[in-house]
PDB file of C-alpha atoms in Angstrom:
ATOM      1  CA  MET Z 368      -8.080 -35.543 -34.926  1.00  0.00           C
ATOM      2  CA  GLN Z 369      -4.864 -36.685 -33.285  1.00  0.00           C
ATOM      3  CA  ARG Z 370      -4.476 -36.171 -29.535  1.00  0.00           C
ATOM      4  CA  LYS Z 371      -1.571 -34.016 -28.507  1.00  0.00           C
ATOM      5  CA  GLN Z 372       0.982 -36.118 -26.622  1.00  0.00           C
ATOM      6  CA  SER Z 373       1.722 -34.806 -23.154  1.00  0.00           C
ATOM      7  CA  PHE Z 374       4.470 -35.743 -20.735  1.00  0.00           C
ATOM      8  CA  PHE Z 375       2.062 -37.957 -18.809  1.00  0.00           C
ATOM      9  CA  ASN Z 376       0.804 -40.033 -21.756  1.00  0.00           C
ATOM     10  CA  GLU Z 377       1.688 -43.711 -21.726  1.00  0.00           C
ATOM     11  CA  LYS Z 378       3.749 -43.420 -24.917  1.00  0.00           C
ATOM     12  CA  ASP Z 379       7.546 -43.586 -24.574  1.00  0.00           C
ATOM     13  CA  THR Z 380       8.539 -39.935 -24.313  1.00  0.00           C
ATOM     14  CA  GLY Z 381      12.259 -40.662 -24.166  1.00  0.00           C
ATOM     15  CA  VAL Z 382      12.415 -39.595 -20.522  1.00  0.00           C
ATOM     16  CA  SER Z 383      15.511 -41.228 -19.113  1.00  0.00           C
ATOM     17  CA  PHE Z 384      15.488 -43.200 -15.879  1.00  0.00           C
ATOM     18  CA  VAL Z 385      18.151 -40.753 -14.746  1.00  0.00           C
ATOM     19  CA  ILE Z 386      15.440 -38.098 -14.359  1.00  0.00           C
ATOM     20  CA  TYR Z 387      13.656 -40.284 -11.797  1.00  0.00           C
ATOM     21  CA  TYR Z 388      16.830 -40.662  -9.748  1.00  0.00           C
ATOM     22  CA  ILE Z 389      17.485 -36.907  -9.999  1.00  0.00           C
ATOM     23  CA  ILE Z 390      13.980 -36.293  -8.603  1.00  0.00           C
ATOM     24  CA  SER Z 391      14.746 -38.717  -5.762  1.00  0.00           C
ATOM     25  CA  LEU Z 392      18.063 -37.028  -5.023  1.00  0.00           C
ATOM     26  CA  PHE Z 393      16.354 -33.617  -5.003  1.00  0.00           C
ATOM     27  CA  VAL Z 394      13.764 -34.890  -2.499  1.00  0.00           C
ATOM     28  CA  ILE Z 395      16.523 -36.379  -0.304  1.00  0.00           C
ATOM     29  CA  ALA Z 396      18.602 -33.184  -0.432  1.00  0.00           C
ATOM     30  CA  LEU Z 397      15.629 -30.916   0.345  1.00  0.00           C
ATOM     31  CA  ASP Z 398      14.512 -33.236   3.138  1.00  0.00           C
ATOM     32  CA  GLN Z 399      17.946 -33.419   4.756  1.00  0.00           C
ATOM     33  CA  LEU Z 400      18.637 -29.692   4.348  1.00  0.00           C
ATOM     34  CA  THR Z 401      15.381 -28.736   6.042  1.00  0.00           C
ATOM     35  CA  LYS Z 402      15.964 -31.237   8.838  1.00  0.00           C
ATOM     36  CA  ILE Z 403      19.482 -29.913   9.435  1.00  0.00           C
ATOM     37  CA  LEU Z 404      18.100 -26.353   9.600  1.00  0.00           C
ATOM     38  CA  VAL Z 405      15.482 -27.397  12.151  1.00  0.00           C
ATOM     39  CA  GLU Z 406      17.985 -29.457  14.162  1.00  0.00           C
ATOM     40  CA  LYS Z 407      20.558 -26.640  14.304  1.00  0.00           C
ATOM     41  CA  ASN Z 408      18.214 -23.677  14.798  1.00  0.00           C
ATOM     42  CA  MET Z 409      15.286 -24.890  16.900  1.00  0.00           C
ATOM     43  CA  GLU Z 410      14.785 -26.518  20.259  1.00  0.00           C
ATOM     44  CA  ILE Z 411      12.588 -29.619  20.369  1.00  0.00           C
ATOM     45  CA  GLY Z 412       9.018 -28.425  20.857  1.00  0.00           C
ATOM     46  CA  GLU Z 413       9.761 -24.916  19.595  1.00  0.00           C
ATOM     47  CA  ARG Z 414       7.063 -23.545  17.289  1.00  0.00           C
ATOM     48  CA  ILE Z 415       7.368 -20.889  14.586  1.00  0.00           C
ATOM     49  CA  PRO Z 416       3.959 -19.838  13.264  1.00  0.00           C
ATOM     50  CA  VAL Z 417       3.830 -19.494   9.484  1.00  0.00           C
ATOM     51  CA  ILE Z 418       0.074 -18.801   9.363  1.00  0.00           C
ATOM     52  CA  GLU Z 419      -1.259 -18.375  12.910  1.00  0.00           C
ATOM     53  CA  ASN Z 420      -3.460 -21.340  13.994  1.00  0.00           C
ATOM     54  CA  VAL Z 421      -3.207 -22.834  10.494  1.00  0.00           C
ATOM     55  CA  PHE Z 422       0.370 -23.922   9.824  1.00  0.00           C
ATOM     56  CA  SER Z 423       3.643 -23.800  11.747  1.00  0.00           C
ATOM     57  CA  ILE Z 424       7.175 -25.090  11.791  1.00  0.00           C
ATOM     58  CA  THR Z 425       7.320 -27.142  14.986  1.00  0.00           C
ATOM     59  CA  SER Z 426      10.463 -29.051  15.961  1.00  0.00           C
ATOM     60  CA  HIS Z 427       9.591 -32.647  16.858  1.00  0.00           C
ATOM     61  CA  ARG Z 428      11.403 -35.994  16.987  1.00  0.00           C
ATOM     62  CA  ASN Z 429       9.911 -39.381  16.234  1.00  0.00           C
ATOM     63  CA  GLN Z 430      11.474 -42.776  16.905  1.00  0.00           C
ATOM     64  CA  GLY Z 431       8.558 -44.605  15.324  1.00  0.00           C
ATOM     65  CA  ALA Z 432       6.568 -44.564  12.108  1.00  0.00           C
ATOM     66  CA  ALA Z 433       3.602 -42.442  11.077  1.00  0.00           C
ATOM     67  CA  TRP Z 434       1.615 -41.080  14.031  1.00  0.00           C
ATOM     68  CA  GLY Z 435       4.341 -42.364  16.354  1.00  0.00           C
ATOM     69  CA  ILE Z 436       3.484 -46.069  16.025  1.00  0.00           C
ATOM     70  CA  LEU Z 437       6.143 -48.732  16.642  1.00  0.00           C
ATOM     71  CA  GLN Z 438       8.335 -46.426  18.735  1.00  0.00           C
ATOM     72  CA  GLY Z 439      11.953 -47.559  18.989  1.00  0.00           C
ATOM     73  CA  GLN Z 440      11.668 -50.462  16.513  1.00  0.00           C
ATOM     74  CA  MET Z 441      14.620 -49.277  14.401  1.00  0.00           C
ATOM     75  CA  TRP Z 442      15.622 -52.770  13.242  1.00  0.00           C
ATOM     76  CA  LEU Z 443      12.141 -53.191  11.739  1.00  0.00           C
ATOM     77  CA  PHE Z 444      12.363 -49.825   9.937  1.00  0.00           C
ATOM     78  CA  TYR Z 445      15.815 -50.679   8.570  1.00  0.00           C
ATOM     79  CA  LEU Z 446      14.585 -53.995   7.194  1.00  0.00           C
ATOM     80  CA  ILE Z 447      11.345 -52.608   5.731  1.00  0.00           C
ATOM     81  CA  THR Z 448      13.104 -49.618   4.162  1.00  0.00           C
ATOM     82  CA  ILE Z 449      15.776 -51.762   2.506  1.00  0.00           C
ATOM     83  CA  ILE Z 450      13.077 -54.011   1.026  1.00  0.00           C
ATOM     84  CA  VAL Z 451      10.935 -51.049  -0.084  1.00  0.00           C
ATOM     85  CA  VAL Z 452      13.876 -49.178  -1.641  1.00  0.00           C
ATOM     86  CA  GLY Z 453      14.924 -52.323  -3.502  1.00  0.00           C
ATOM     87  CA  GLY Z 454      11.362 -52.829  -4.742  1.00  0.00           C
ATOM     88  CA  ILE Z 455      11.025 -49.224  -5.887  1.00  0.00           C
ATOM     89  CA  ILE Z 456      14.328 -49.346  -7.796  1.00  0.00           C
ATOM     90  CA  TYR Z 457      13.233 -52.620  -9.409  1.00  0.00           C
ATOM     91  CA  TYR Z 458       9.915 -51.078 -10.488  1.00  0.00           C
ATOM     92  CA  ILE Z 459      11.611 -47.968 -11.857  1.00  0.00           C
ATOM     93  CA  GLN Z 460      13.978 -50.096 -13.922  1.00  0.00           C
ATOM     94  CA  LYS Z 461      11.434 -52.704 -15.084  1.00  0.00           C
ATOM     95  CA  HIS Z 462       8.087 -50.913 -15.310  1.00  0.00           C
ATOM     96  CA  ALA Z 463       8.577 -47.139 -15.634  1.00  0.00           C
ATOM     97  CA  LYS Z 464       9.807 -47.124 -19.246  1.00  0.00           C
ATOM     98  CA  GLY Z 465       7.299 -45.155 -21.259  1.00  0.00           C
ATOM     99  CA  LYS Z 466       5.283 -44.414 -18.119  1.00  0.00           C
ATOM    100  CA  PRO Z 467       6.582 -41.099 -16.796  1.00  0.00           C
ATOM    101  CA  LEU Z 468       3.817 -40.693 -14.213  1.00  0.00           C
ATOM    102  CA  LEU Z 469       4.719 -44.087 -12.743  1.00  0.00           C
ATOM    103  CA  GLY Z 470       8.417 -43.161 -12.753  1.00  0.00           C
ATOM    104  CA  ILE Z 471       7.786 -39.832 -11.051  1.00  0.00           C
ATOM    105  CA  SER Z 472       5.556 -41.404  -8.405  1.00  0.00           C
ATOM    106  CA  LEU Z 473       8.209 -44.004  -7.650  1.00  0.00           C
ATOM    107  CA  ALA Z 474      10.919 -41.301  -7.604  1.00  0.00           C
ATOM    108  CA  PHE Z 475       9.029 -39.359  -4.920  1.00  0.00           C
ATOM    109  CA  MET Z 476       8.533 -42.528  -2.875  1.00  0.00           C
ATOM    110  CA  LEU Z 477      12.201 -43.490  -3.253  1.00  0.00           C
ATOM    111  CA  GLY Z 478      13.379 -40.045  -2.135  1.00  0.00           C
ATOM    112  CA  GLY Z 479      10.980 -40.037   0.815  1.00  0.00           C
ATOM    113  CA  ALA Z 480      11.931 -43.529   1.959  1.00  0.00           C
ATOM    114  CA  ILE Z 481      15.652 -42.776   1.787  1.00  0.00           C
ATOM    115  CA  GLY Z 482      15.219 -39.376   3.473  1.00  0.00           C
ATOM    116  CA  ASN Z 483      13.659 -40.898   6.584  1.00  0.00           C
ATOM    117  CA  PHE Z 484      16.047 -43.879   6.432  1.00  0.00           C
ATOM    118  CA  ILE Z 485      19.018 -41.487   6.689  1.00  0.00           C
ATOM    119  CA  ASP Z 486      17.487 -40.026   9.864  1.00  0.00           C
ATOM    120  CA  ARG Z 487      16.895 -43.426  11.420  1.00  0.00           C
ATOM    121  CA  LEU Z 488      20.352 -44.663  10.506  1.00  0.00           C
ATOM    122  CA  PHE Z 489      22.388 -41.635  11.641  1.00  0.00           C
ATOM    123  CA  ARG Z 490      20.173 -39.847  14.182  1.00  0.00           C
ATOM    124  CA  LYS Z 491      18.253 -42.856  15.539  1.00  0.00           C
ATOM    125  CA  GLU Z 492      15.088 -40.754  15.175  1.00  0.00           C
ATOM    126  CA  VAL Z 493      13.238 -38.842  12.471  1.00  0.00           C
ATOM    127  CA  ILE Z 494      13.097 -35.048  12.552  1.00  0.00           C
ATOM    128  CA  ASP Z 495       9.558 -33.795  11.890  1.00  0.00           C
ATOM    129  CA  PHE Z 496       8.664 -30.123  11.676  1.00  0.00           C
ATOM    130  CA  LEU Z 497       5.703 -29.386   9.371  1.00  0.00           C
ATOM    131  CA  TYR Z 498       2.511 -28.974  11.384  1.00  0.00           C
ATOM    132  CA  ALA Z 499      -0.927 -28.380   9.877  1.00  0.00           C
ATOM    133  CA  GLU Z 500      -2.507 -26.966  13.027  1.00  0.00           C
ATOM    134  CA  ILE Z 501      -5.856 -26.216  11.419  1.00  0.00           C
ATOM    135  CA  ILE Z 502      -6.603 -29.945  11.160  1.00  0.00           C
ATOM    136  CA  ASP Z 503      -4.268 -31.019  14.003  1.00  0.00           C
ATOM    137  CA  PHE Z 504      -2.477 -33.362  11.593  1.00  0.00           C
ATOM    138  CA  PRO Z 505       0.557 -35.170  13.040  1.00  0.00           C
ATOM    139  CA  ILE Z 506       3.819 -33.273  12.534  1.00  0.00           C
ATOM    140  CA  PHE Z 507       5.631 -34.486   9.407  1.00  0.00           C
ATOM    141  CA  ASN Z 508       8.600 -33.658   7.157  1.00  0.00           C
ATOM    142  CA  ILE Z 509       9.564 -33.322   3.480  1.00  0.00           C
ATOM    143  CA  ALA Z 510      10.235 -37.072   3.155  1.00  0.00           C
ATOM    144  CA  ASP Z 511       6.757 -37.854   4.490  1.00  0.00           C
ATOM    145  CA  ALA Z 512       5.217 -35.337   2.077  1.00  0.00           C
ATOM    146  CA  ALA Z 513       7.166 -36.875  -0.833  1.00  0.00           C
ATOM    147  CA  LEU Z 514       5.960 -40.360   0.111  1.00  0.00           C
ATOM    148  CA  THR Z 515       2.370 -39.113   0.176  1.00  0.00           C
ATOM    149  CA  ILE Z 516       2.736 -37.324  -3.172  1.00  0.00           C
ATOM    150  CA  GLY Z 517       4.259 -40.482  -4.647  1.00  0.00           C
ATOM    151  CA  VAL Z 518       1.392 -42.662  -3.427  1.00  0.00           C
ATOM    152  CA  VAL Z 519      -1.222 -40.228  -4.788  1.00  0.00           C
ATOM    153  CA  LEU Z 520       0.528 -40.131  -8.181  1.00  0.00           C
ATOM    154  CA  LEU Z 521       0.747 -43.934  -8.170  1.00  0.00           C
ATOM    155  CA  LEU Z 522      -3.005 -44.179  -7.515  1.00  0.00           C
ATOM    156  CA  ILE Z 523      -3.659 -41.792 -10.419  1.00  0.00           C
ATOM    157  CA  GLN Z 524      -1.413 -43.935 -12.645  1.00  0.00           C
ATOM    158  CA  MET Z 525      -3.264 -47.097 -11.616  1.00  0.00           C
ATOM    159  CA  LEU Z 526      -6.661 -45.504 -12.311  1.00  0.00           C
ATOM    160  CA  ARG Z 527      -5.443 -44.330 -15.727  1.00  0.00           C
ATOM    161  CA  GLU Z 528      -4.189 -47.811 -16.597  1.00  0.00           C
ATOM    162  CA  GLU Z 529      -7.471 -49.371 -15.497  1.00  0.00           C
ATOM    163  CA  ARG Z 530      -9.472 -46.885 -17.588  1.00  0.00           C
ATOM    164  CA  GLN Z 531      -7.256 -47.540 -20.619  1.00  0.00           C
ATOM    165  CA  SER Z 532      -7.641 -51.281 -20.165  1.00  0.00           C
ATOM    166  CA  LYS Z 533     -11.434 -50.934 -20.056  1.00  0.00           C
ATOM    167  CA  GLU Z 534     -11.373 -48.711 -23.146  1.00  0.00           C
ATOM    168  CA  LYS Z 535      -9.395 -51.380 -25.007  1.00  0.00           C
ATOM    169  CA  THR Z 536     -11.889 -54.041 -23.987  1.00  0.00           C
ATOM    170  CA  TYR Z 537     -15.160 -52.146 -24.225  1.00  0.00           C
ATOM    171  CA  GLY Z 538     -14.325 -49.129 -26.373  1.00  0.00           C
ATOM    172  CA  LYS Z 539     -14.722 -45.504 -25.392  1.00  0.00           C
ATOM    173  CA  ASN Z 540     -18.526 -45.631 -25.469  1.00  0.00           C
ATOM    174  CA  GLY Z 541     -18.819 -48.833 -23.448  1.00  0.00           C
ATOM    175  CA  THR Z 542     -19.505 -51.403 -26.176  1.00  0.00           C
ATOM    176  CA  HIS Z 543     -17.514 -54.636 -26.205  1.00  0.00           C
ATOM    177  CA  HIS Z 544     -14.894 -55.124 -28.944  1.00  0.00           C
ATOM    178  CA  SER Z 545     -13.499 -58.564 -29.718  1.00  0.00           C
TER     179      SER Z 545
END
């Protein structure tokens, strides 16, 4: 019985690299639009409950990285982001062909990295506004969420590749094939 090919199979599905860049542009646009809305309509520190004591929109600014580390080190963020963006584009172009899950994960990371880079470059700080109060998670934004989604998808891709490699070596039932 032949397995039905899905979008996330490793076979070349004909998905163009353009799709990955469209995903990235969508993430950037959504990130910047939401940040503009927060910047224009909320005071810093203002909180709008979405689900009381669970989740809120809370206007916050961050001049550092995750959890506020490395405050004010913009030159470091510029340098790291340029290197990361270059690396992600390289990986999309060289390694995502026929691997849509890899391409999508990299697209989310690219969009997230550029979204926060735009803030650092033009605002000299990152606008954060999504607050999971129930777990007191640090306030974040769409770019941060996209980066996290991208990393999770990348981990799934890596686990899939490792499993497939083991299946090639040992077979599906665990016996070695030469």
